[in-house]
Each structure stands twice: as C-alpha cells, then as structure tokens.
Amino acid sequence: VRILLTTVMDAQREKPKGIAITIQDITREVELNEAKAQLISNVSHELRTPLFNIKSIIETIQEYGSELSDEKQQEFLATANHETDRLTRLVNDFLDISRLESGRPYQFGAVHMGQVIEQILRTYQLNAANKSIELSTEVDTPLPAVWGNYDLLIGALTNLVGNALKFTPEGGRVVIRAYVWHPPSDPEQERVRIEVADTGMGIAPEDQPRVFERFFRVENRVHTLEGTGLGLAIVQDIIHKHNTHIHLISEVGVGSTFWFDLAIDETALLPPEQSNVET
Ligand code: ADP
C-alpha cells in the first residue's frame, strides 16, 4: 500500500487543522512496474547477442579483410545480414508489446474478418508456395462483422499464420477458418470463431501452457527456426484487448490449432438507418 499524509489547513490557510491520511492499494502499479522492468531486462539481453555477433564480424573484416577469401567475406556478410534481420524482428515485436501495454486507446468497431483473412492470404501466399504448403481459407458467407480493431486482428493472424507456416514441414497444410459459432451455454448468442490449423510438428502437452509466455520457445527448435519467442505473447495481448481468450489444441507430429471467439459488432445488427457502419 501507499500511505499519503497531507496537512489540512484551516479556511484562511494559516493554521494546520489536521492531517488527512490516504491509503492506496498499489499492488497493480507495482506489478506493472515489475513486469516492465523484467521486459526491458529480457529485451536488452536478447538484443545483445545479435549486436555482439554483428560487431565481431565487422571487427574481423576490419582486421583480416584483405586476407579473407571472397567466399569467406560473403559468408560473414550473410551472417551479419541475418543478425540484422533478427534485431529488426526483436525491435518490431518489442514495439508492438510496448504499444499494447501503453494503455493508449485503440479504436474498436466493426471489422469484417473475411477482409482480414484475405489480406493475410495475400501476405503469405508466396511464402506457403515456396515451402509447398497448401494454405487455404474456409470462411462462412455471409459472416457478420465482429467488434474489433482491424490492425490488431491483422497482427494476431499474421503471427498465428506465420507460426503455422514456420512449424509445418514441406507438403503440409494450413487452414484459416472463420465461422459463426453458438456457445452451448447460450445457443441464442452468436460469436465468430477464428481458427488457424496446421499439420505441423505440434507442441507437447507440458509446453502448451507456456507458449504464450514472453520469450518462451520450445527447446531444441530454437537454433533451427527463426523467431523471438514474443509472437504468441503479442497474440494473447491482442486477443485480451478483444475481451476474449486464445486457445490451443495440439499433438506432437500431428499439428496444432489456435482459436478464439470474437463478439459480433452490435451496431451491425441494427437496421441500416441506425447503423453508422459501412457495409
Ligand atoms: P517464435 O518467435 O519462436 O515463433 P512465438 O511466441 O510465436 O515465438 O511461439 C513460441 C513457441 O511456440 C515457438 O518457438 C514454437 O516452439 C511454439 N509454436 C508456436 N506456434 C507453433 C505451431 N503452429 N506449431 C508448433 N509449435 C509452435
């Protein structure tokens, strides 16, 4: 708790009349500060490795450049380039997290998930084809607009589909689904369920609850596949901003499905003259 003591003056502001005691519960504030300090410390640690590698390469080329074969120099430069990409990814993910946590308001309104999914398909079509992965969509038509933020939902699906493609071997399948779903507890209610399913390497039961933690990466894949371990933490933050949860079902060697349910945008249910949503 934080205890504040304030002197209360008399009406003429001449003599103290008494002391006011304010007791504030600052648990949440302390937790947030600790989480921030932890994040900064983790990120700095993560940034150090690629920076160190790039610096070592520059120093080696400076010192021994003339003695190195062209091939060796190209190899060093390719590594430096690769490490720069890693730095960029880390900084981008870090910016996403700090923006999400800044408490700055996001505009929420009607979002057409069909459009979001089309955009994601455009982004990843080439990547999937290069890996001989069949990337497809199954979207209910018509699909009611959901209550959300377009950019955040693009961010969440970019991470989920990016992971699905990354952790699925050649010849596999990735499907993005969007359909109307009725909770069994209240069949009258409509929600839009979004699923990203892959036929990839899967996640062991003991790792499943941990994949949403910041910087968590499943052991022994870490060195072979690119990543920061921040992607799913960002997805979880985004989904929480939509007042809902992200779920995962997965089996090692079979595949993984991530899903979440979004609320229908209420304004979209109003008759057209009362709705300010463009259709
Ligand atoms: P990364 O940058 O490593 O992809 P994420 O936070 O997105 O970080 O994911 C954390 C870890 O969860 C990954 O390193 C990977 O081990 C596992 N993972 C995430 N998505 C999948 C998936 N679709 N299939 C298998 N494993 C996955």
XYZ file of C-alpha atoms and ligand atoms in Angstrom, residues 93 159-160 163-168 198 200-203 210-213 215-219 221-222 225-235 250 255-258, ligand 1:
68
model
C 7.955 -7.201 -31.549
C 1.699 -14.131 -36.053
C -0.511 -17.232 -35.954
C 3.999 -19.677 -36.960
C 1.795 -22.275 -38.645
C 3.892 -21.983 -41.830
C 7.164 -21.923 -39.908
C 6.451 -25.018 -37.822
C 4.877 -27.069 -40.636
C -1.743 -26.653 -39.276
C 2.940 -29.195 -38.376
C 5.239 -30.507 -35.689
C 2.820 -29.834 -32.815
C 3.518 -28.780 -29.225
C 3.997 -21.905 -21.744
C 3.969 -20.936 -25.424
C 2.113 -17.706 -24.622
C 4.839 -16.568 -22.208
C 10.482 -15.325 -24.819
C 9.353 -18.922 -24.399
C 10.464 -21.131 -27.279
C 10.210 -24.905 -27.348
C 13.674 -26.341 -26.642
C 13.904 -25.915 -32.197
C 15.400 -22.646 -31.062
C 13.961 -21.781 -36.812
C 13.832 -18.008 -36.723
C 11.846 -16.309 -34.002
C 11.843 -14.116 -30.943
C 9.505 -16.022 -28.621
C 7.354 -12.885 -28.430
C 4.834 -13.644 -31.184
C 2.281 -15.600 -29.168
C 2.603 -13.234 -26.189
C 1.618 -10.426 -28.584
C -1.277 -12.505 -29.963
C -2.033 -29.617 -30.375
C -0.397 -30.449 -35.821
C -1.780 -27.504 -33.899
C -4.945 -25.436 -33.948
C -5.141 -21.993 -32.325
P 8.584 -17.595 -32.045
O 9.126 -16.258 -32.371
O 9.608 -18.562 -31.532
O 7.727 -18.165 -33.137
P 6.124 -17.481 -30.526
O 5.815 -16.778 -29.251
O 5.331 -17.108 -31.727
O 7.667 -17.314 -30.766
O 5.968 -19.038 -30.271
C 6.572 -19.623 -29.123
C 6.930 -21.077 -29.412
O 5.744 -21.861 -29.533
C 7.679 -21.285 -30.701
O 9.073 -21.085 -30.556
C 7.352 -22.727 -31.033
O 8.220 -23.595 -30.344
C 5.946 -22.900 -30.494
N 4.915 -22.747 -31.559
C 4.214 -21.634 -31.847
N 3.338 -21.851 -32.851
C 3.502 -23.148 -33.212
C 2.887 -24.003 -34.207
N 1.927 -23.551 -35.012
N 3.314 -25.292 -34.264
C 4.263 -25.755 -33.438
N 4.874 -25.009 -32.487
C 4.510 -23.718 -32.381
